Short mmCIF file of C-alpha atoms in Angstrom, two decimals:
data_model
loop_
_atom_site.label_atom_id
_atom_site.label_comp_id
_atom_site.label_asym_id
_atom_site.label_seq_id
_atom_site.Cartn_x
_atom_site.Cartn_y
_atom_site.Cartn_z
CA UNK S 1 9.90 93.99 185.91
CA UNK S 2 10.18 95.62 182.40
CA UNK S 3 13.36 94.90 182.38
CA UNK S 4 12.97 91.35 182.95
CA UNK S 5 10.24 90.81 180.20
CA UNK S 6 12.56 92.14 177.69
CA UNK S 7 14.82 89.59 179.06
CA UNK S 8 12.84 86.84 177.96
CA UNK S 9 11.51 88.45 174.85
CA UNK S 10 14.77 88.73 174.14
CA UNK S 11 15.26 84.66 174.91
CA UNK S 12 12.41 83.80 173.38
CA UNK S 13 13.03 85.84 170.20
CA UNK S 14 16.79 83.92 170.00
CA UNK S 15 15.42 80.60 170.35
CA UNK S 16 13.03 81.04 167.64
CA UNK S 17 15.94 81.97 165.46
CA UNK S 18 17.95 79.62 166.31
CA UNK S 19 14.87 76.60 165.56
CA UNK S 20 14.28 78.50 162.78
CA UNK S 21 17.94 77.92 161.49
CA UNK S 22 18.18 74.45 162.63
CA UNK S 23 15.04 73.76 160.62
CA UNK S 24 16.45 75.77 157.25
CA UNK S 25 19.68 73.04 158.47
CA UNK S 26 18.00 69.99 158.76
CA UNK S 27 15.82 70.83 154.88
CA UNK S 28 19.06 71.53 153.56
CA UNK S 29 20.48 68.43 154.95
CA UNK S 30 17.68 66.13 153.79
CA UNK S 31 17.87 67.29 150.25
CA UNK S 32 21.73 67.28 150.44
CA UNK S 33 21.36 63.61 151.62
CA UNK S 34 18.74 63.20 148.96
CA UNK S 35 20.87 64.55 146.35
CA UNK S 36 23.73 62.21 147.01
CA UNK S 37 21.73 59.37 146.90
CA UNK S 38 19.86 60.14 144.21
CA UNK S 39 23.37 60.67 142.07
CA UNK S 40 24.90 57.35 143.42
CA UNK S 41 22.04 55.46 142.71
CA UNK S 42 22.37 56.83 138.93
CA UNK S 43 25.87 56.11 139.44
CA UNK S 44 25.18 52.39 140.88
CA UNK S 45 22.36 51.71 138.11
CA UNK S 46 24.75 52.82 135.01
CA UNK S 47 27.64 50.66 136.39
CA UNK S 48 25.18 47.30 136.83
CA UNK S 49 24.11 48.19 133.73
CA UNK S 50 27.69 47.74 131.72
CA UNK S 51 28.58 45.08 134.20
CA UNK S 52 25.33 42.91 133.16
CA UNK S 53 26.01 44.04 129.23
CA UNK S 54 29.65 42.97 129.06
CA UNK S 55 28.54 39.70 130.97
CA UNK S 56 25.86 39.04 127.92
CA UNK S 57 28.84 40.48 125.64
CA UNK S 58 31.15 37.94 126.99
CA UNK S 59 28.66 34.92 127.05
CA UNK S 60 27.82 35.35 123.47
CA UNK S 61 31.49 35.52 122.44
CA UNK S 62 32.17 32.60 124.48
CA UNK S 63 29.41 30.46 122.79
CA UNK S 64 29.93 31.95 119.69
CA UNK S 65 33.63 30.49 120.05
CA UNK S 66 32.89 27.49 121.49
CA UNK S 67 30.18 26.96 118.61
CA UNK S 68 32.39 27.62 115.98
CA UNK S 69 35.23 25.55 117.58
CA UNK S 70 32.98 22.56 118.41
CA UNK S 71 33.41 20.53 115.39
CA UNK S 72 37.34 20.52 115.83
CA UNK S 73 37.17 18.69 118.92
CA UNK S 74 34.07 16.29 117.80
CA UNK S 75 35.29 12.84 118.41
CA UNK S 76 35.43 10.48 115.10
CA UNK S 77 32.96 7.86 114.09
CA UNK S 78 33.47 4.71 115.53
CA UNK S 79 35.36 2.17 113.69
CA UNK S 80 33.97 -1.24 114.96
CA UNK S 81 34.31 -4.52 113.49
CA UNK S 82 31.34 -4.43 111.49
CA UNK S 83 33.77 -2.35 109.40
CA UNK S 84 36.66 -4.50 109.42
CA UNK S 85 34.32 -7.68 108.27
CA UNK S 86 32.31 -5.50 105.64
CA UNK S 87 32.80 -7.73 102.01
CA UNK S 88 35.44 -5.37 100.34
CA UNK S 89 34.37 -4.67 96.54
CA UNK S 90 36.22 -6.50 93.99
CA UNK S 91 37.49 -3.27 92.27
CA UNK S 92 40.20 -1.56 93.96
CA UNK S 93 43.01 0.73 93.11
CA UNK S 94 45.54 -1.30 94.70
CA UNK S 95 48.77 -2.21 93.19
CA UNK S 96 50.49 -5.95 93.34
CA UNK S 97 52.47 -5.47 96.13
CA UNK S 98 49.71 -3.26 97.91
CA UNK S 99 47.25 -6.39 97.71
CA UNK S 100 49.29 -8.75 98.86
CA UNK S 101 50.82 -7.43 101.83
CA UNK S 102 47.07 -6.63 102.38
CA UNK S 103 46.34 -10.32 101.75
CA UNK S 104 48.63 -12.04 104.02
CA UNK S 105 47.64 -10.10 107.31
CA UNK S 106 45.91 -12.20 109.42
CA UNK S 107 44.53 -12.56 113.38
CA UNK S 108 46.26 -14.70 115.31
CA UNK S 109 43.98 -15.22 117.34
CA UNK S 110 41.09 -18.58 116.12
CA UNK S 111 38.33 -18.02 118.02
CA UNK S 112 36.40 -15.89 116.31
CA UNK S 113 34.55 -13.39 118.42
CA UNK S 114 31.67 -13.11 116.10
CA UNK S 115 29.29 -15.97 113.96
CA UNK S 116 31.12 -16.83 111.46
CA UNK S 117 29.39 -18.78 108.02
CA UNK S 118 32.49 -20.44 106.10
CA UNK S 119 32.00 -19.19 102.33
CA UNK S 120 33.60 -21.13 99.24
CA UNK S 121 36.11 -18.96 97.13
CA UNK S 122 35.48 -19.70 93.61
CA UNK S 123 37.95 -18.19 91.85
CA UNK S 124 37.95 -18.58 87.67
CA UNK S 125 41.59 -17.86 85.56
CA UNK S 126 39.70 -17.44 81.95
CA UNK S 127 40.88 -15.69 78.84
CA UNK S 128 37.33 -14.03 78.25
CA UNK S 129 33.58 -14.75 79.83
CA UNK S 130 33.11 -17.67 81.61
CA UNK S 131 31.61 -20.50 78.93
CA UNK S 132 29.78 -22.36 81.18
CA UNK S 133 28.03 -19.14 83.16
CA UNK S 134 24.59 -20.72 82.64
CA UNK S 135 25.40 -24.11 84.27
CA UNK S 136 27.45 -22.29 87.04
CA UNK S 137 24.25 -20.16 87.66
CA UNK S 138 21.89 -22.94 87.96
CA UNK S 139 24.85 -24.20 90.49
CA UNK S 140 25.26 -21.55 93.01
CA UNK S 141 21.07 -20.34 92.89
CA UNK S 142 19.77 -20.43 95.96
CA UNK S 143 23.08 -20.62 98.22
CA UNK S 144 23.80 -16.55 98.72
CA UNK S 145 25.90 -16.46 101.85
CA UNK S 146 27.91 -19.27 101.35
CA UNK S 147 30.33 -18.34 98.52
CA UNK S 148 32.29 -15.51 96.49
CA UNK S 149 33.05 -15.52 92.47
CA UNK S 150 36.15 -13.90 91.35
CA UNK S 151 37.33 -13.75 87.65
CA UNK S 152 41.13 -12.93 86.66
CA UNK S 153 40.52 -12.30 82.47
CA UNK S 154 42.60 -10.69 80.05
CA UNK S 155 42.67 -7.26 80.53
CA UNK S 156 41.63 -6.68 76.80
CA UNK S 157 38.40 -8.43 76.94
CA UNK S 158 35.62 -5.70 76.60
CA UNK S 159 33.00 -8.16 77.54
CA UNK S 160 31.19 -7.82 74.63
CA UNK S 161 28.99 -10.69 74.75
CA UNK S 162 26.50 -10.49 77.82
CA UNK S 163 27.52 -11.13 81.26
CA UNK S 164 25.92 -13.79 83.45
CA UNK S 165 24.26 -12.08 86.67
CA UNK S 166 26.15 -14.49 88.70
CA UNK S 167 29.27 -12.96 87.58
CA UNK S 168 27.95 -9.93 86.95
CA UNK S 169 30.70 -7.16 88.92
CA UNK S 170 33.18 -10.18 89.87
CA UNK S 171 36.24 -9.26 87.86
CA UNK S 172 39.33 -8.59 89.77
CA UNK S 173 42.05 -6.12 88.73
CA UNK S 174 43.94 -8.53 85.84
CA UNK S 175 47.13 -8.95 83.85
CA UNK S 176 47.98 -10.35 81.24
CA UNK S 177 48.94 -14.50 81.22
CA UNK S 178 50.67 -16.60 78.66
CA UNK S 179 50.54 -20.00 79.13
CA UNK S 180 53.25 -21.98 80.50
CA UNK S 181 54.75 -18.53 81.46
CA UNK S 182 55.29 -17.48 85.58
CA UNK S 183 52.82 -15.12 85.07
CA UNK S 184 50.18 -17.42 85.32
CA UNK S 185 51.31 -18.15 88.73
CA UNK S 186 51.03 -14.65 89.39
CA UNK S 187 47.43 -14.51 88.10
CA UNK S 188 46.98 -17.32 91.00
CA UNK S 189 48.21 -15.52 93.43
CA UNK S 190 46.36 -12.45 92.11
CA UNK S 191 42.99 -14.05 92.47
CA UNK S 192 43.96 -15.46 95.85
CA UNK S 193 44.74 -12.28 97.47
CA UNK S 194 41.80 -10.90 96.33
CA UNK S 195 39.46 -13.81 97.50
CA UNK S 196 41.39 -13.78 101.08
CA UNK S 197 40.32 -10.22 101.79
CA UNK S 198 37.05 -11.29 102.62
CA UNK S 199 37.46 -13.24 105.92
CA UNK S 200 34.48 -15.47 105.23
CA UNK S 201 36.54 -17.11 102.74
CA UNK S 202 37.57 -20.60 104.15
CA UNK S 203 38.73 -22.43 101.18
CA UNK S 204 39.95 -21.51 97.32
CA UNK S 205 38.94 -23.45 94.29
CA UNK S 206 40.68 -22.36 91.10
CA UNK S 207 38.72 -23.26 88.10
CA UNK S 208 39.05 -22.26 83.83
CA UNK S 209 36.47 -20.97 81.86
CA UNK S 210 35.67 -24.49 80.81
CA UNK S 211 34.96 -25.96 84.14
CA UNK S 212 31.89 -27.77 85.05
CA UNK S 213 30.22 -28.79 88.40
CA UNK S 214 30.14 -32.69 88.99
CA UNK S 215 27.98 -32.09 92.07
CA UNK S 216 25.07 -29.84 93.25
CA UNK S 217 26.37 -27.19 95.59
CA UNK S 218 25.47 -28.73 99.06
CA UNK S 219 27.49 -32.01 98.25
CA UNK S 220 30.50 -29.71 97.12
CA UNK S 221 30.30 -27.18 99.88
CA UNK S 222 30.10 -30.12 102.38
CA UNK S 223 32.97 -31.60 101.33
CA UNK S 224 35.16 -29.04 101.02
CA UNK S 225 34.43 -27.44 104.40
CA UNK S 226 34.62 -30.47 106.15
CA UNK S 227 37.73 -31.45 104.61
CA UNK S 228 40.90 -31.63 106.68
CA UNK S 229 43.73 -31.22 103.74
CA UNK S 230 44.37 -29.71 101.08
CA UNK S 231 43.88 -30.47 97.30
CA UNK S 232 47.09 -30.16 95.27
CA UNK S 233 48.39 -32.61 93.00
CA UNK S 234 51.88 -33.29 93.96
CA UNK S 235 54.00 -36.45 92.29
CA UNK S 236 57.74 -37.04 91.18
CA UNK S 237 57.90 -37.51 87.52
CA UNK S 238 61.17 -38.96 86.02
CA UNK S 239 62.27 -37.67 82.28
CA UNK S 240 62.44 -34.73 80.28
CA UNK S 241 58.94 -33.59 81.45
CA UNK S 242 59.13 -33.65 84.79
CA UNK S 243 62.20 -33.84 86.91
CA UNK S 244 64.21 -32.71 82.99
CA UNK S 245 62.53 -28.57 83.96
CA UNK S 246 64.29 -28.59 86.77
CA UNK S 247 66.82 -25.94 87.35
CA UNK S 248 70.56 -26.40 89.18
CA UNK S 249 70.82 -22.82 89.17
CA UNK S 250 67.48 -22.67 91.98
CA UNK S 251 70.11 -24.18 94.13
CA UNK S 252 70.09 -24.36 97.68
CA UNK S 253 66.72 -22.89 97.78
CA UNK S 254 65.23 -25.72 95.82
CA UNK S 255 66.69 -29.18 95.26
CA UNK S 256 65.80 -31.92 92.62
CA UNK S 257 64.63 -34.49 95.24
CA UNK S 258 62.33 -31.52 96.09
CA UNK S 259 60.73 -30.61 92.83
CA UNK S 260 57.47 -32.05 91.89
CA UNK S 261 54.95 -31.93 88.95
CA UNK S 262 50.91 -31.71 88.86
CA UNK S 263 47.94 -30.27 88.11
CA UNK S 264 47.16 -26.50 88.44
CA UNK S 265 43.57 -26.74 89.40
CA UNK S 266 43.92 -26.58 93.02
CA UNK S 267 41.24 -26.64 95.81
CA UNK S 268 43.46 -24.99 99.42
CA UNK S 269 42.54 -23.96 102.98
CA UNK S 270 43.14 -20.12 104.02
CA UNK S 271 45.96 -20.94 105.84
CA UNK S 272 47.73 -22.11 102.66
CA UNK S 273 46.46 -19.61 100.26
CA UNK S 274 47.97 -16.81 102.71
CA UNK S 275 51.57 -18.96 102.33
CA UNK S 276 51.12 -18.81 99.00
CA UNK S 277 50.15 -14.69 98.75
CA UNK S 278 53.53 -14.28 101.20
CA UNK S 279 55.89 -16.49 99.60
CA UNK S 280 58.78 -14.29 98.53
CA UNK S 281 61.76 -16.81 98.93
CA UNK S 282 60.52 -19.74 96.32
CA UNK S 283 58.36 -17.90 93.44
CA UNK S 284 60.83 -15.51 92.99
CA UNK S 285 63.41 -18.90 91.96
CA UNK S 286 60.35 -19.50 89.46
CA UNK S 287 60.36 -16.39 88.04
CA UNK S 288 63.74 -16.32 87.05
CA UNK S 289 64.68 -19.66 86.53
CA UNK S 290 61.51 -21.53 85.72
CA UNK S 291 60.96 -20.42 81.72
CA UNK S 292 60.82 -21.31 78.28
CA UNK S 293 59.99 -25.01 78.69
CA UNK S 294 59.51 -25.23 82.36
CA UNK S 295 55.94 -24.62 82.64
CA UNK S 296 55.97 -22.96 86.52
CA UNK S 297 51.82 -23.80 86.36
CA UNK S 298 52.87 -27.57 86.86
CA UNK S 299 55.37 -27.02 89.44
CA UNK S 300 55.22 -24.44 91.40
CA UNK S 301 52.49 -25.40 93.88
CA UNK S 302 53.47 -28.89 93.90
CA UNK S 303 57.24 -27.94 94.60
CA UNK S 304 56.20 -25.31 97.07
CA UNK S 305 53.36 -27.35 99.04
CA UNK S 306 55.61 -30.43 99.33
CA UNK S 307 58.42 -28.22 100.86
CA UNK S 308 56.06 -26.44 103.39
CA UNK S 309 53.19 -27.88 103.93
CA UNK S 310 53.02 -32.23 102.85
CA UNK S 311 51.23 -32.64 105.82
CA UNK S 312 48.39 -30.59 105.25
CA UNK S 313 47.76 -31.77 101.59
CA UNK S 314 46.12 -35.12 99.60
CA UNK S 315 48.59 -34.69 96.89
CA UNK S 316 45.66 -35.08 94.43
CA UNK S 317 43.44 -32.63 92.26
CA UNK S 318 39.55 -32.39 92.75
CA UNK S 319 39.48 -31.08 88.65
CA UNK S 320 38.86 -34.55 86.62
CA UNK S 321 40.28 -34.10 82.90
CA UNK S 322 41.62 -36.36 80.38
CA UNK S 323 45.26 -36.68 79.15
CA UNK S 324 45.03 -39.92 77.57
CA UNK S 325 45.02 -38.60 73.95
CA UNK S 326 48.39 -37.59 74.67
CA UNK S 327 49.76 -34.05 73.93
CA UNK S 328 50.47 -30.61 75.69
CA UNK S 329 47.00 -30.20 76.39
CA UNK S 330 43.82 -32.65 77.76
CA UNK S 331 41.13 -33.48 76.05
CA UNK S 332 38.57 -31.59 74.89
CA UNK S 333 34.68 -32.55 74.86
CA UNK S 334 31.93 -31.62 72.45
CA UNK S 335 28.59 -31.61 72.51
CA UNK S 336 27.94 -35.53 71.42
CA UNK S 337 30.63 -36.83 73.83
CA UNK S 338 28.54 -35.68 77.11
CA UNK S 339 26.58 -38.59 77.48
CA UNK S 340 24.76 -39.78 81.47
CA UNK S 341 27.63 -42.34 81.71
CA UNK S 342 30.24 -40.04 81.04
CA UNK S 343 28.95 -38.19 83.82
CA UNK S 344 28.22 -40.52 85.88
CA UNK S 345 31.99 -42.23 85.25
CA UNK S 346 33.40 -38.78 86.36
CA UNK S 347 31.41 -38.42 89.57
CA UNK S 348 32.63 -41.85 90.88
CA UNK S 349 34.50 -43.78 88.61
CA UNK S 350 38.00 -43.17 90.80
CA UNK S 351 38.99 -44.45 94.29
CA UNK S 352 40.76 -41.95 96.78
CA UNK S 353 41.00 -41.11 100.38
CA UNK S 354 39.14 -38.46 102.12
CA UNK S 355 39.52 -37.04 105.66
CA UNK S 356 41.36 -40.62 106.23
CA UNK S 357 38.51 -42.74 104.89
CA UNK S 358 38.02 -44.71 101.63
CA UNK S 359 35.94 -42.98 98.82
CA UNK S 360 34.84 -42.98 95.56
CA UNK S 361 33.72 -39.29 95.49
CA UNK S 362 37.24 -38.12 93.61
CA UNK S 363 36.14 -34.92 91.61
CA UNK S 364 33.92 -32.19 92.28
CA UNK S 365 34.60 -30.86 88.85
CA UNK S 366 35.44 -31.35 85.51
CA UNK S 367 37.06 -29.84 81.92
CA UNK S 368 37.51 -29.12 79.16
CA UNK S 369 34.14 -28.61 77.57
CA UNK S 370 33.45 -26.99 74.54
CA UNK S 371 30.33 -24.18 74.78
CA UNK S 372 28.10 -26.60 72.58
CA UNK S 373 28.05 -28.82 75.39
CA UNK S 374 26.34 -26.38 77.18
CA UNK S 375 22.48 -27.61 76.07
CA UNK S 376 23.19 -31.18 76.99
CA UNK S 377 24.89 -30.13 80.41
CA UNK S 378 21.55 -28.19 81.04
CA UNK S 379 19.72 -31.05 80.44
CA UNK S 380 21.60 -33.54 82.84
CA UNK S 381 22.32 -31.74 85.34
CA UNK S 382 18.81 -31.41 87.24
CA UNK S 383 18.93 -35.45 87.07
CA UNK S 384 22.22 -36.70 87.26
CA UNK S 385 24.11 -33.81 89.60
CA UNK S 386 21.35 -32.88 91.55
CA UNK S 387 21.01 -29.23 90.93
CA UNK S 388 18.03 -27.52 92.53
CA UNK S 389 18.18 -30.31 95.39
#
């Protein structure tokens, strides 16, 4: 019996040894366990950490770059055709050829896809100011919209006296002119291309410094909008004056049966006045062969619009002057010679043809006035053309 109960004391004694150690196991364990999670959640934090700082790293570089690169890619304003019909300013820095290759583009296509108002070109070849700016002012007040004013002078007038608000800003880029000389013809052309890069422009008037207005500016807008031809005086004159300038040597390109004399105070549509800008096969004849007593003013556009365009044209002037005191030059008129009949034998003392019909309504204006007309022009006009009505 002793023996046995030191058996089990024995038994008993091992077992609680053994627990004991199993215990001591199982705390070492837990904080072994404990341990290792512990380090690999410091472990797991730190590497979130860089992950989630490189990430803002990386995001702020990339809008940093795309900030900064932004404007490179930025598309360009948009060029519509309010830009392309925006009134170009009469000063440029173009040269000749630059303005007239400029000049004689044009759409092909008529329909305009826009409302369109038809404006009157009124285009003035004067040595200095314009004499008659007062009259011309009390012309065009009132009628914004419906014209343009350009003024070829000589390039040395400094515009000393003062300007007329009218004309105010309206002289084109000039060159010198003689008269009689091809270089007139250039100063044409000059003020043409100008007046034709505003697409508004429907027809050309070219007028001197000595130019009136027969008409108020409703009766001459009318009729020159409405008018289906051209206004270019065009006539065969025989003798020394006339058919006499002619040169063989502008042979084949221009023939005697094909030369003509007239007037250089012109009135044209826009599809003339861009043949005239891009004519490079008949002025250049005048330019070289047309001199001394030739006078290209009187010929050239009579030659040229007979050739090209007969059709199209009245073969008169709409400028009324007076060459029956003989000479180089018309008349001139001073201040007692403007008289209501004198007027009044201007506005309708001729008979012509307009749009196919029977007229008396000839000339729309007038020269060559002296400046002391000026008062008794003032004067007249309100009654006799109109003006204000």
């Amino acid at each position: 019996m002793k023996g046995q109960t030191q058996n089990q004391n024995l038994v008993t004694t091992f077992t609680k040894l053994f627990n004991a150690q199993l215990q001591l196991i199982n705390v070492l364990s837990f904080f072994f366990l404990f341990g290792c999670g512990l380090a690999t959640g410091v472990i797991l934090s730190s590497y979130l950490n860089n992950i989630s700082f490189n990430l803002q790293v990386s995001h702020f570089s990339f809008s940093t770059t795309t900030t900064t690169a932004s404007p490179t890619f930025k598309l360009p304003p948009r060029v519509g055709l309010k830009e392309y019909l925006k009134v170009p300013d009469v000063k440029h820095d173009m040269d000749e050829k630059e303005l007239l290759w400029r000049a004689s583009v044009t759409p092909n296509i008529r329909e305009f896809p826009f409302d369109r108002v038809p404006k009157v070109a009124f285009m003035f070849l004067t040595k200095g100011p314009v004499l008659m700016a007062p009259l011309w002012e009390k012309f065009f007040k009132g009628h914004d919209g419906l014209y343009s004013i350009y003024v070829h002078s000589s390039p040395s007038y400094n515009e000393s006296e003062p300007e007329s608000p009218v004309f105010h800003g309206r002289r084109i880029p000039s060159k010198e002119v003689q008269w009689g000389n091809a270089n007139m013809i250039e100063a044409e052309r000059r003020l043409l291309a100008n007046a034709l890069l505003d697409i508004a422009n429907q027809r050309f008037v070219l007028l001197s410094e000595s130019c009136i207005p027969l008409f108020n500016f409703s009766t001459v807008y009318t009729y020159l909008t409405n008018s289906t031809e051209s206004h270019v005086e065009s006539y065969v004159l025989e003798g020394p004056v006339g058919n006499g300038r002619y040169s063989p040597r502008m042979r084949p390109g221009i023939k005697i049966d094909q030369w003509r004399k007239g007037s250089q105070w012109f009135e044209i549509d826009r599809d003339l006045a861009i043949e005239i800008v891009s004519d490079r096969k008949y002025f250049p004849l005048f330019q070289k062969y047309c001199t001394g007593q030739c006078y290209a003013d009187e010929h050239y556009l009579p030659t040229f619009v007979t050739m090209k365009h007969s059709k199209r044209n009245s073969n008169r002037t709409l400028t009324w002057v007076d060459w029956s005191r003989g000479g180089p030059h018309p008349a001139k008129f001073l201040r007692t010679e403007v008289t209501i009949e004198f007027l009044e034998r201007m506005r309708s003392g001729s008979k012509c043809v307009y749009n196919g019909n029977h007229t008396n309504t000839c000339f729309l204006f007038a020269r060559k006035f002296w400046p002391n007309a000026l008062d008794r022009l003032l004067r007249f006009a309100p009654k006799i053309m109109h003006f204000n009505s």
